[in-house]
Coordinates of N, CA and C in Angstrom, one line a residue:
M1 N 0.8 -4.8 -22.8 CA 1.6 -5.4 -21.6 C 0.6 -5.2 -20.3
K2 N 0.6 -6.1 -19.5 CA -0.3 -6.1 -18.2 C 0.6 -5.9 -17.1
I3 N 0.4 -5.0 -16.1 CA 0.9 -4.7 -14.9 C -0.1 -4.8 -13.7
A4 N 0.6 -5.1 -12.5 CA -0.2 -5.2 -11.3 C 0.2 -3.9 -10.4
I5 N -0.8 -3.4 -9.9 CA -0.5 -2.3 -8.9 C -0.9 -2.7 -7.7
L6 N -0.1 -2.5 -6.6 CA -0.5 -2.9 -5.3 C 0.1 -1.8 -4.3
T7 N -0.6 -1.6 -3.2 CA 0.0 -0.5 -2.2 C -0.5 -0.9 -0.8
D8 N 0.1 -0.3 0.1 CA -0.2 -0.3 1.6 C -0.7 -1.7 2.0
I9 N 0.4 -2.5 2.0 CA 0.3 -3.8 2.4 C 0.4 -3.9 4.0
H10 N 1.0 -3.0 4.5 CA 1.0 -2.8 6.1 C 1.2 -4.0 6.8
G11 N 2.2 -4.8 6.7 CA 2.7 -5.9 7.4 C 1.6 -7.0 7.5
N12 N 0.8 -7.2 6.5 CA -0.1 -8.3 6.4 C 0.1 -9.4 5.4
Y13 N 1.0 -10.3 5.8 CA 1.4 -11.2 4.9 C 0.4 -12.0 4.5
P14 N -0.4 -12.6 5.1 CA -1.7 -13.3 4.4 C -2.3 -12.6 3.4
A15 N -2.6 -11.3 3.4 CA -3.2 -10.6 2.3 C -2.4 -10.4 1.1
L16 N -1.1 -10.4 1.4 CA -0.1 -10.2 0.4 C 0.0 -11.5 -0.4
S17 N 0.1 -12.6 0.3 CA 0.1 -13.9 -0.3 C -1.1 -14.3 -1.2
A18 N -2.2 -13.9 -0.5 CA -3.4 -14.1 -1.5 C -3.3 -13.3 -2.8
V19 N -2.9 -12.0 -2.8 CA -2.8 -11.2 -4.0 C -1.9 -11.8 -4.9
L20 N -0.6 -12.1 -4.4 CA 0.4 -12.9 -5.3 C 0.0 -14.2 -5.9
S21 N -0.7 -14.8 -5.2 CA -1.3 -16.3 -5.8 C -2.0 -15.8 -7.0
D22 N -3.1 -14.8 -6.7 CA -3.8 -14.7 -7.8 C -3.3 -13.8 -8.9
I23 N -2.3 -13.0 -8.6 CA -1.5 -12.5 -9.8 C -0.8 -13.8 -10.7
D24 N -0.2 -14.6 -9.9 CA 0.5 -15.7 -10.5 C -0.5 -16.5 -11.4
S25 N -1.6 -16.6 -10.8 CA -2.6 -17.7 -11.5 C -3.1 -16.9 -12.9
R26 N -2.8 -15.6 -13.2 CA -3.4 -15.2 -14.4 C -2.3 -15.1 -15.3
E27 N -1.0 -15.4 -15.1 CA 0.0 -15.8 -16.0 C 0.4 -14.8 -17.1
D28 N -0.4 -13.7 -17.1 CA -0.1 -12.7 -18.4 C 0.3 -11.3 -17.6
I29 N 0.5 -11.3 -16.3 CA 1.1 -10.1 -15.7 C 2.4 -10.1 -15.6
E30 N 3.1 -9.0 -16.5 CA 4.6 -9.1 -16.7 C 5.5 -8.5 -15.5
H31 N 4.6 -7.3 -14.8 CA 5.4 -6.9 -13.7 C 4.5 -6.3 -12.7
I32 N 4.9 -6.1 -11.4 CA 4.2 -5.7 -10.4 C 4.8 -4.4 -9.8
Y33 N 4.1 -3.4 -9.7 CA 4.6 -2.2 -8.9 C 3.9 -1.9 -7.5
C34 N 4.7 -1.8 -6.5 CA 4.4 -1.8 -5.1 C 4.4 -0.2 -4.7
L35 N 3.5 0.4 -4.3 CA 3.5 1.7 -4.1 C 3.9 2.2 -2.6
G36 N 4.6 1.4 -1.8 CA 4.9 1.7 -0.3 C 3.9 1.5 0.6
D37 N 4.4 1.7 2.0 CA 3.7 1.2 3.3 C 3.6 -0.3 3.2
M38 N 4.8 -0.9 3.0 CA 4.8 -2.4 3.1 C 4.8 -2.7 4.5
I39 N 5.4 -1.9 5.4 CA 5.5 -2.3 6.8 C 4.5 -1.3 7.7
G40 N 4.5 -1.9 9.1 CA 3.7 -1.0 10.1 C 2.2 -1.5 10.1
I41 N 1.6 -1.3 11.2 CA 0.4 -1.6 11.5 C 0.3 -3.2 11.6
G42 N 0.5 -3.9 10.6 CA 0.4 -5.4 11.0 C 1.6 -5.9 11.3
P43 N 1.8 -6.9 12.0 CA 3.0 -7.3 12.6 C 4.1 -8.2 11.6
N44 N 3.6 -8.4 10.4 CA 4.5 -9.2 9.5 C 5.4 -8.6 8.6
S45 N 5.9 -7.5 9.0 CA 6.7 -6.6 8.2 C 8.0 -7.2 7.5
N46 N 8.5 -8.2 8.4 CA 9.7 -8.9 7.7 C 9.3 -9.9 6.6
E47 N 8.4 -10.7 6.8 CA 7.7 -11.5 5.8 C 7.4 -10.9 4.8
V48 N 6.8 -9.6 4.7 CA 6.2 -8.9 3.6 C 7.3 -8.3 2.9
L49 N 8.3 -7.9 3.4 CA 9.5 -7.3 2.7 C 10.4 -8.4 2.1
E50 N 10.5 -9.6 2.6 CA 11.1 -10.8 2.1 C 10.6 -11.1 0.9
E51 N 9.3 -11.2 0.9 CA 8.5 -11.6 -0.5 C 8.7 -10.7 -1.4
I52 N 8.7 -9.3 -1.3 CA 8.9 -8.3 -2.2 C 10.3 -8.4 -2.7
M53 N 11.1 -8.4 -1.8 CA 12.5 -8.6 -2.4 C 12.9 -9.8 -3.1
N54 N 12.4 -10.9 -2.7 CA 12.8 -12.1 -3.3 C 12.2 -12.4 -4.6
R55 N 11.1 -11.6 -5.0 CA 10.6 -11.6 -6.5 C 11.2 -10.8 -7.5
K56 N 11.5 -11.2 -8.5 CA 12.4 -10.5 -9.5 C 11.3 -9.7 -10.4
D57 N 10.0 -9.9 -10.1 CA 9.1 -9.0 -10.9 C 8.3 -7.8 -10.2
V58 N 8.9 -7.6 -9.1 CA 8.4 -6.5 -8.3 C 9.4 -5.3 -8.3
T59 N 8.9 -4.1 -8.3 CA 9.6 -2.9 -8.1 C 8.8 -2.1 -7.1
A60 N 9.5 -1.5 -6.1 CA 8.8 -0.7 -5.1 C 9.4 0.6 -4.8
V61 N 8.4 1.4 -4.3 CA 8.9 2.6 -3.8 C 8.6 2.6 -2.2
S62 N 9.1 3.8 -1.5 CA 8.8 4.0 -0.2 C 7.5 4.7 0.1
G63 N 6.9 4.3 1.2 CA 5.9 5.0 1.7 C 6.2 5.7 3.2
N64 N 5.3 6.5 3.7 CA 5.5 7.2 5.0 C 6.0 6.3 6.1
H65 N 5.3 4.9 6.1 CA 5.6 4.1 7.2 C 7.2 3.6 7.1
E66 N 7.6 3.4 5.9 CA 9.0 3.0 5.8 C 9.9 4.4 6.4
E67 N 9.5 5.3 6.0 CA 10.2 6.6 6.3 C 10.1 6.9 7.8
A68 N 9.0 6.8 8.5 CA 8.8 6.9 9.8 C 9.7 6.0 10.5
V69 N 9.6 4.8 10.3 CA 10.5 3.7 11.0 C 12.0 3.9 10.9
L70 N 12.4 4.3 9.6 CA 13.8 4.6 9.5 C 14.3 5.8 10.2
K71 N 13.4 6.8 10.3 CA 14.0 8.1 11.2 C 14.3 7.6 12.6
L72 N 13.3 6.8 13.3 CA 13.5 6.4 14.6 C 14.7 5.5 14.7
L73 N 15.1 4.7 13.6 CA 16.2 3.7 13.7 C 17.3 4.6 13.6
Q74 N 17.3 5.6 12.9 CA 18.4 6.5 12.8 C 18.7 7.5 14.0
G75 N 17.9 7.4 14.9 CA 18.0 8.3 16.2 C 17.4 9.7 15.9
K76 N 16.5 9.9 14.9 CA 16.2 11.2 14.7 C 14.6 11.4 15.1
D77 N 14.0 12.5 15.3 CA 12.6 12.8 15.7 C 11.7 11.9 14.8
T78 N 10.5 11.8 15.5 CA 9.4 11.2 14.8 C 9.1 11.9 13.6
L79 N 8.6 11.2 12.6 CA 8.1 12.0 11.4 C 7.0 12.7 11.6
P80 N 6.9 13.8 11.4 CA 5.8 14.6 11.6 C 4.2 14.1 11.1
G81 N 3.5 14.1 12.2 CA 2.1 13.6 11.7 C 2.0 12.0 12.3
H82 N 3.2 11.4 12.7 CA 3.2 10.1 13.1 C 3.5 9.8 14.5
E83 N 3.1 11.1 15.3 CA 3.6 11.1 16.8 C 2.7 9.9 17.6
M84 N 1.5 9.8 17.2 CA 0.4 9.0 17.9 C 0.9 7.7 17.7
I85 N 1.7 7.2 16.7 CA 2.0 5.6 16.6 C 3.6 5.7 16.7
A86 N 4.2 6.5 17.4 CA 5.8 6.3 17.4 C 6.2 5.1 18.1
E87 N 5.3 4.6 19.1 CA 5.9 3.5 20.0 C 5.7 2.4 19.1
H88 N 4.5 2.4 18.3 CA 4.5 1.2 17.5 C 5.5 1.1 16.2
H89 N 5.8 2.2 15.8 CA 7.1 2.3 15.0 C 8.4 1.7 15.5
K90 N 8.7 2.2 16.7 CA 9.7 1.7 17.5 C 9.8 0.1 17.5
W91 N 8.7 -0.2 17.9 CA 8.5 -1.7 17.9 C 8.8 -2.5 16.6
I92 N 8.3 -1.8 15.5 CA 8.5 -2.5 14.3 C 9.8 -2.2 13.7
G93 N 10.6 -1.2 14.1 CA 12.0 -1.1 13.8 C 12.8 -2.1 14.6
K94 N 12.6 -2.6 15.8 CA 13.3 -3.4 16.6 C 13.0 -5.1 16.0
Q95 N 11.8 -5.2 15.2 CA 11.6 -6.5 14.6 C 12.3 -6.6 13.2
L96 N 12.7 -5.5 12.7 CA 13.2 -5.7 11.2 C 14.6 -6.2 11.2
K97 N 14.7 -7.0 10.1 CA 16.2 -7.8 9.9 C 17.0 -6.8 9.4
K98 N 18.4 -6.7 9.4 CA 19.1 -5.9 9.0 C 19.2 -5.7 7.5
E99 N 19.0 -6.8 6.7 CA 18.9 -6.9 5.3 C 17.6 -6.1 4.8
N100 N 16.6 -6.2 5.6 CA 15.3 -5.7 5.3 C 15.3 -4.1 5.5
I101 N 16.1 -3.6 6.5 CA 16.2 -2.2 6.9 C 17.2 -1.6 5.7
K102 N 18.1 -2.5 5.2 CA 19.0 -1.8 4.1 C 18.1 -1.7 2.9
F103 N 17.2 -2.7 2.5 CA 16.2 -2.6 1.4 C 15.4 -1.3 1.5
I104 N 14.8 -1.1 2.6 CA 13.9 0.2 2.5 C 14.6 1.4 2.6
E105 N 16.0 1.4 3.0 CA 16.9 2.6 2.9 C 17.0 2.9 1.6
N106 N 17.1 2.1 0.6 CA 17.4 2.2 -0.8 C 16.2 2.6 -1.7
L107 N 15.0 2.5 -1.0 CA 14.0 2.8 -1.8 C 13.8 4.2 -2.4
P108 N 13.3 4.5 -3.7 CA 13.2 5.7 -4.1 C 11.7 6.2 -3.6
Q109 N 11.3 7.4 -3.5 CA 10.0 7.9 -3.1 C 9.1 8.0 -4.3
T110 N 9.6 7.9 -5.6 CA 8.8 7.9 -6.8 C 9.6 7.3 -7.8
L111 N 8.8 6.9 -9.0 CA 9.6 6.2 -10.1 C 8.6 6.8 -11.4
E112 N 9.5 6.8 -12.5 CA 8.8 7.0 -13.6 C 9.1 6.0 -14.7
V113 N 8.1 5.3 -15.0 CA 8.4 4.1 -16.1 C 7.8 4.6 -17.4
E114 N 8.2 4.1 -18.4 CA 7.4 4.2 -19.7 C 7.2 2.6 -20.3
I115 N 5.9 2.4 -20.5 CA 5.4 1.1 -21.2 C 4.6 1.4 -22.3
E116 N 5.0 0.8 -23.4 CA 4.2 1.0 -24.9 C 4.1 2.3 -25.2
G117 N 5.3 3.2 -24.8 CA 5.2 4.7 -25.2 C 4.5 5.5 -24.2
Q118 N 3.9 4.9 -23.2 CA 3.0 5.6 -22.1 C 3.9 5.7 -20.9
K119 N 4.0 7.1 -20.4 CA 4.7 7.4 -19.2 C 3.7 7.1 -17.9
I120 N 4.4 6.5 -16.9 CA 3.6 6.3 -15.7 C 4.2 6.7 -14.5
L121 N 3.5 7.3 -13.6 CA 4.1 7.7 -12.3 C 3.8 6.7 -11.3
I122 N 4.9 6.2 -10.6 CA 4.7 5.4 -9.4 C 5.0 6.1 -8.2
T123 N 4.1 6.3 -7.3 CA 4.4 7.1 -6.1 C 3.5 6.7 -4.9
H124 N 4.0 6.7 -3.7 CA 3.1 6.5 -2.7 C 2.1 7.4 -2.5
Y125 N 2.6 8.7 -2.7 CA 1.2 9.8 -2.7 C 1.8 11.0 -3.6
H126 N 1.0 12.0 -3.7 CA 1.5 13.1 -4.7 C 2.5 13.9 -3.9
M127 N 3.5 14.3 -4.6 CA 4.5 14.9 -4.1 C 4.8 16.5 -4.5
K128 N 5.3 17.3 -3.7 CA 5.4 18.8 -4.1 C 6.7 19.1 -3.5
K129 N 7.7 19.7 -4.2 CA 9.1 20.1 -3.8 C 9.7 19.2 -2.9
G130 N 9.6 17.8 -3.3 CA 10.3 16.9 -2.5 C 9.5 16.4 -1.0
E131 N 8.2 17.0 -0.9 CA 7.6 16.5 0.2 C 6.3 16.0 -0.2
R132 N 5.9 14.9 0.6 CA 4.5 14.3 0.5 C 3.3 15.2 1.0
E133 N 2.5 15.3 0.0 CA 1.3 16.3 0.4 C 0.4 15.6 1.1
I134 N -0.4 16.5 2.0 CA -1.6 15.9 2.9 C -2.5 15.4 2.1
I135 N -3.0 14.4 2.7 CA -4.1 13.6 2.0 C -5.2 14.5 1.8
D136 N -5.7 14.4 0.5 CA -7.0 15.0 -0.1 C -8.2 14.0 0.5
E137 N -9.0 14.2 1.4 CA -10.0 13.3 1.5 C -11.2 13.1 0.5
T138 N -11.3 14.2 -0.3 CA -12.3 14.1 -1.3 C -11.7 14.4 -2.7
P139 N -10.8 13.5 -3.1 CA -10.2 13.6 -4.4 C -11.1 13.6 -5.6
S140 N -10.7 14.1 -6.7 CA -11.5 14.0 -7.9 C -10.6 14.1 -9.0
G141 N -11.1 13.6 -10.2 CA -10.3 13.9 -11.4 C -10.1 15.3 -12.0
L142 N -10.9 16.0 -11.4 CA -10.7 17.6 -11.8 C -9.6 18.2 -11.0
K143 N -9.6 17.8 -9.6 CA -8.7 18.4 -8.8 C -7.2 17.9 -9.1
L144 N -7.1 16.5 -9.6 CA -5.8 15.9 -9.7 C -5.3 16.4 -11.2
D145 N -6.3 16.6 -12.0 CA -5.8 17.3 -13.4 C -5.2 18.6 -13.1
A146 N -5.8 19.5 -12.2 CA -5.1 20.8 -11.9 C -3.6 20.5 -11.2
R147 N -3.5 19.5 -10.4 CA -2.1 19.1 -9.9 C -1.3 18.6 -10.9
Y148 N -1.6 17.8 -11.9 CA -0.9 17.4 -13.0 C -1.0 17.9 -14.4
E149 N -1.3 19.0 -14.3 CA -1.8 19.7 -15.8 C -0.6 19.7 -16.6
D150 N 0.7 19.8 -16.1 CA 1.8 20.0 -17.2 C 2.6 18.7 -17.0
S151 N 2.1 17.6 -16.5 CA 2.8 16.4 -16.5 C 2.7 15.6 -17.8
P152 N 3.7 14.8 -18.0 CA 3.7 13.9 -19.1 C 3.0 12.5 -19.1
Y153 N 2.4 12.2 -17.7 CA 2.0 11.1 -17.4 C 0.7 10.6 -18.1
S154 N 0.5 9.4 -18.5 CA -0.8 8.9 -18.9 C -1.5 8.2 -17.7
L155 N -0.7 7.6 -16.9 CA -1.3 7.0 -15.9 C -0.5 7.5 -14.3
V156 N -1.3 7.9 -13.4 CA -0.6 8.3 -12.1 C -1.1 7.1 -11.0
C157 N -0.2 6.5 -10.5 CA -0.6 5.4 -9.5 C -0.1 6.0 -8.2
F158 N -1.0 5.9 -7.3 CA -0.8 6.4 -5.9 C -1.6 5.5 -4.8
G159 N -1.0 5.6 -3.5 CA -1.7 4.9 -2.5 C -1.9 5.9 -1.5
H160 N -1.4 5.5 -0.1 CA -1.5 6.3 0.9 C -2.8 6.4 1.6
H161 N -3.6 7.0 0.9 CA -5.2 7.0 1.2 C -5.7 5.7 1.0
H162 N -6.4 4.9 2.0 CA -6.6 3.6 1.8 C -7.9 3.2 1.1
P163 N -9.0 4.1 0.8 CA -9.8 3.9 -0.1 C -9.5 3.7 -1.6
I164 N -10.3 3.0 -2.4 CA -10.1 2.9 -3.9 C -10.4 4.2 -4.5
H165 N -9.4 4.8 -5.4 CA -9.9 6.0 -6.2 C -9.4 5.6 -7.6
Y166 N -10.3 5.7 -8.5 CA -10.3 5.5 -10.0 C -10.9 6.7 -10.8
F167 N -10.0 7.6 -11.4 CA -10.6 8.8 -12.2 C -9.9 8.7 -13.5
K168 N -10.8 8.5 -14.4 CA -10.3 8.6 -15.9 C -10.7 9.8 -16.6
V169 N -9.8 10.7 -17.0 CA -10.2 12.0 -17.6 C -9.6 12.0 -19.0
D170 N -9.6 13.1 -19.8 CA -9.2 13.1 -21.0 C -7.6 12.7 -21.3
Q171 N -6.7 13.3 -20.3 CA -5.5 13.2 -20.6 C -4.8 12.1 -20.0
R172 N -5.4 11.4 -18.9 CA -4.8 10.4 -18.3 C -5.8 9.7 -17.1
I173 N -5.1 8.7 -16.6 CA -6.0 7.8 -15.5 C -5.2 8.1 -14.1
Y174 N -6.0 8.4 -13.0 CA -5.4 8.4 -12.1 C -5.9 7.2 -11.1
L175 N -5.0 6.3 -10.4 CA -5.5 5.2 -9.9 C -4.9 4.9 -8.5
N176 N -5.6 4.7 -7.6 CA -5.3 4.1 -6.3 C -6.2 3.0 -6.2
P177 N -5.5 1.7 -6.2 CA -6.2 0.6 -6.1 C -6.7 0.1 -4.6
G178 N -6.5 1.0 -3.7 CA -7.0 0.8 -2.2 C -5.9 -0.1 -1.6
A179 N -6.0 0.1 -0.2 CA -4.9 -0.6 0.6 C -5.2 -2.1 0.5
L180 N -4.1 -2.7 0.2 CA -3.9 -4.2 0.1 C -4.2 -4.9 1.4
G181 N -3.5 -4.4 2.5 CA -3.5 -5.0 3.7 C -4.4 -4.5 4.7
C182 N -5.2 -3.5 4.6 CA -6.3 -2.9 5.5 C -7.4 -2.7 5.0
N183 N -8.4 -3.4 5.5 CA -9.8 -3.3 5.1 C -10.7 -3.7 6.2
D184 N -11.8 -3.3 6.2 CA -13.0 -3.9 7.4 C -13.4 -5.3 7.1
Y185 N -13.0 -5.8 6.0 CA -13.3 -7.1 5.8 C -12.1 -8.0 5.2
A186 N -12.2 -9.2 5.2 CA -11.1 -10.1 4.8 C -10.9 -10.0 3.2
I187 N -10.7 -8.9 2.6 CA -10.5 -8.7 1.2 C -9.3 -7.9 1.0
A188 N -8.3 -8.4 0.2 CA -7.0 -7.9 -0.3 C -7.1 -7.2 -1.6
R189 N -6.9 -5.9 -1.8 CA -7.3 -5.1 -3.1 C -6.0 -5.0 -3.8
Y190 N -6.2 -5.0 -5.1 CA -5.1 -4.6 -6.1 C -5.5 -4.3 -7.4
A191 N -4.9 -3.9 -8.3 CA -5.4 -3.5 -9.7 C -4.4 -4.0 -10.8
V192 N -5.0 -4.3 -12.0 CA -4.3 -5.0 -13.1 C -4.6 -3.7 -14.3
V193 N -3.4 -3.2 -14.8 CA -3.5 -2.3 -15.9 C -2.9 -2.9 -17.1
E194 N -3.8 -2.9 -18.2 CA -3.5 -3.3 -19.4 C -2.9 -2.0 -20.3
V195 N -1.8 -2.1 -20.5 CA -1.1 -0.8 -21.4 C -1.0 -1.1 -22.7
Q196 N -1.5 -0.2 -23.7 CA -1.3 -0.6 -25.3 C -0.7 0.9 -25.5
K197 N -0.4 1.0 -26.8 CA 0.3 2.1 -27.2 C -0.7 3.5 -27.1
R198 N -2.0 3.3 -27.3 CA -2.8 4.6 -27.3 C -3.8 4.5 -26.1
T199 N -3.9 3.3 -25.7 CA -5.1 3.1 -24.5 C -4.6 2.3 -23.3
M200 N -5.3 2.6 -22.3 CA -5.1 1.9 -21.0 C -6.6 1.3 -20.7
S201 N -6.5 0.1 -19.9 CA -7.6 -0.4 -19.3 C -7.3 -0.8 -17.8
V202 N -8.1 -0.6 -16.8 CA -8.0 -0.8 -15.6 C -8.9 -1.9 -14.9
Q203 N -8.5 -2.9 -14.2 CA -9.5 -3.8 -13.6 C -8.9 -3.9 -12.0
L204 N -10.1 -3.6 -11.2 CA -9.9 -3.3 -9.7 C -10.2 -4.9 -9.2
I205 N -9.4 -5.3 -8.5 CA -9.7 -6.8 -8.0 C -9.5 -6.6 -6.5
G206 N -10.4 -7.5 -6.0 CA -10.6 -7.8 -4.4 C -10.6 -9.4 -4.3
T207 N -9.3 -9.9 -3.6 CA -9.2 -11.3 -3.3 C -9.4 -11.4 -1.9
T208 N -10.3 -12.5 -1.6 CA -10.7 -13.0 -0.2 C -9.6 -14.0 0.3
Y209 N -9.6 -13.7 1.6 CA -8.7 -14.5 2.3 C -8.9 -14.9 3.7
D210 N -8.3 -15.7 4.5 CA -8.5 -15.9 5.8 C -7.7 -15.0 6.6
N211 N -8.3 -14.2 7.3 CA -7.3 -13.3 8.1 C -7.3 -13.6 9.8
K212 N -8.2 -14.6 10.1 CA -8.5 -14.5 11.5 C -7.2 -14.7 12.3
A213 N -6.2 -15.7 11.9 CA -5.0 -15.9 12.6 C -4.1 -14.5 12.7
F214 N -4.1 -14.0 11.6 CA -3.5 -12.5 11.4 C -3.8 -11.6 12.6
L215 N -5.2 -11.5 12.5 CA -5.8 -10.5 13.5 C -5.4 -10.8 14.9
E216 N -5.6 -12.3 15.3 CA -5.4 -12.7 16.6 C -4.1 -12.5 17.0
S217 N -3.1 -12.5 16.0 CA -1.6 -12.4 16.2 C -1.2 -11.1 16.9
F218 N -2.0 -9.9 16.6 CA -1.7 -8.6 17.3 C -1.7 -8.8 19.0
E219 N -2.6 -9.5 19.4 CA -2.6 -9.7 20.9 C -1.5 -10.7 21.3
Q220 N -1.3 -11.7 20.4 CA -0.4 -12.5 20.8 C 0.9 -12.2 20.8
L221 N 1.3 -11.2 19.9 CA 2.7 -10.7 19.8 C 2.9 -9.3 20.5
N222 N 1.7 -8.9 21.2 CA 1.6 -7.7 22.1 C 2.1 -6.6 21.3
V223 N 1.4 -6.5 20.2 CA 1.8 -5.1 19.2 C 1.3 -4.0 19.9
P224 N 2.4 -2.9 20.0 CA 1.8 -1.7 20.6 C 0.7 -1.0 19.9
D225 N -0.1 -0.3 20.5 CA -1.2 0.4 19.8 C -2.2 -0.7 19.0
R226 N -2.1 -1.8 19.5 CA -3.1 -2.9 18.7 C -4.5 -2.6 18.7
E227 N -4.9 -2.1 19.8 CA -6.6 -1.8 19.7 C -6.9 -0.9 18.9
F228 N -6.0 0.3 18.7 CA -6.2 1.3 17.8 C -6.0 0.7 16.4
M229 N -5.1 0.1 16.0 CA -4.8 -0.4 14.7 C -5.8 -1.4 14.3
I230 N -6.3 -2.2 15.2 CA -7.2 -3.1 14.6 C -8.8 -2.5 14.4
K231 N -9.0 -1.5 15.3 CA -10.2 -0.6 15.0 C -10.2 0.2 14.0
A232 N -9.1 1.0 14.0 CA -8.9 2.1 12.8 C -8.8 1.3 11.3
F233 N -8.1 0.3 11.2 CA -7.5 -0.3 9.9 C -8.1 -1.5 9.6
H234 N -8.9 -2.2 10.5 CA -9.3 -3.6 10.2 C -11.0 -3.8 10.8
G235 N -11.4 -2.6 11.1 CA -12.9 -2.6 11.3 C -13.3 -3.4 12.7
N236 N -12.3 -3.7 13.6 CA -12.7 -4.6 14.6 C -13.3 -5.7 14.3
Q237 N -12.8 -6.4 13.2 CA -13.4 -7.6 12.7 C -13.5 -8.8 13.7
L238 N -12.8 -9.0 14.4 CA -12.9 -10.1 15.4 C -13.9 -9.9 16.4
E239 N -14.1 -8.7 17.0 CA -15.2 -8.4 17.7 C -16.4 -8.3 17.1
R240 N -16.4 -7.7 16.0 CA -17.8 -7.6 15.2 C -18.3 -9.1 14.8
D241 N -17.4 -9.9 14.4 CA -17.6 -11.2 13.9 C -18.2 -12.1 15.2
F242 N -17.7 -11.8 16.4 CA -18.2 -12.4 17.6 C -19.5 -12.1 18.0
K243 N -19.8 -10.7 17.8 CA -21.1 -10.2 18.1 C -22.1 -10.7 17.1
D244 N -21.6 -10.8 15.8 CA -22.6 -11.2 14.6 C -23.0 -12.7 15.0
G245 N -22.0 -13.4 15.5 CA -22.2 -14.9 15.9 C -23.1 -15.1 16.8
N246 N -22.9 -14.2 17.8 CA -23.8 -14.4 19.0 C -25.3 -14.0 18.6
N247 N -25.5 -13.1 17.9 CA -26.8 -12.5 17.2 C -27.2 -13.8 16.6
I248 N -26.6 -14.6 15.9 CA -27.3 -15.6 15.0 C -27.6 -16.6 15.9
S249 N -27.0 -17.0 16.8 CA -27.2 -18.2 17.8 C -28.4 -17.6 18.8

């Protein structure tokens, strides 16, 4: 059985569309697992959620951005660690449709699935006593093995940290396919995992797409914290491409 793993779409509908088109063209992928952070940063949160909701072959868990927006919508304090982008999350919350809010309210934080007798953990990031752990900037198979030493999983799928991580150790595979919707270039990332009774194989995939209109929409829609978002999560692509174009001419 082949499954697709995607994470951190972050309100980037063109990137999600490119990935889903690529998945659909392969025909042999039976299910898609989304590891959270579907909303926030990019302005297309409703479109992303509706695409996820309307497909029968997608199962999702929540990420910190879903949880941060929900806390503000419920009149609670800002999720710790998200104070810097609280205004942005308030703006996202105001944009969300009621049915989309209800959808993210019902998302689990983690999911355990069994495919071909192999147990798989689907999570936005590693959890400890019901709390999401702080991002490890230098993960390794050795560190993750210590973390999951007594777990039954053959595959641990996680996101949250936007770079790609792939560690294959004796007992299991640790996989972060990289952020689908945030990249310094117009590349949307995901992974395909082929699961057999005793083995697994992973294919990391980057799909190119046109993101110019998407990036320009930050200014057009007056997205709060847009300069920070575009610089931190999209590599200042419009400014960089403009400078590169001037250098060429």
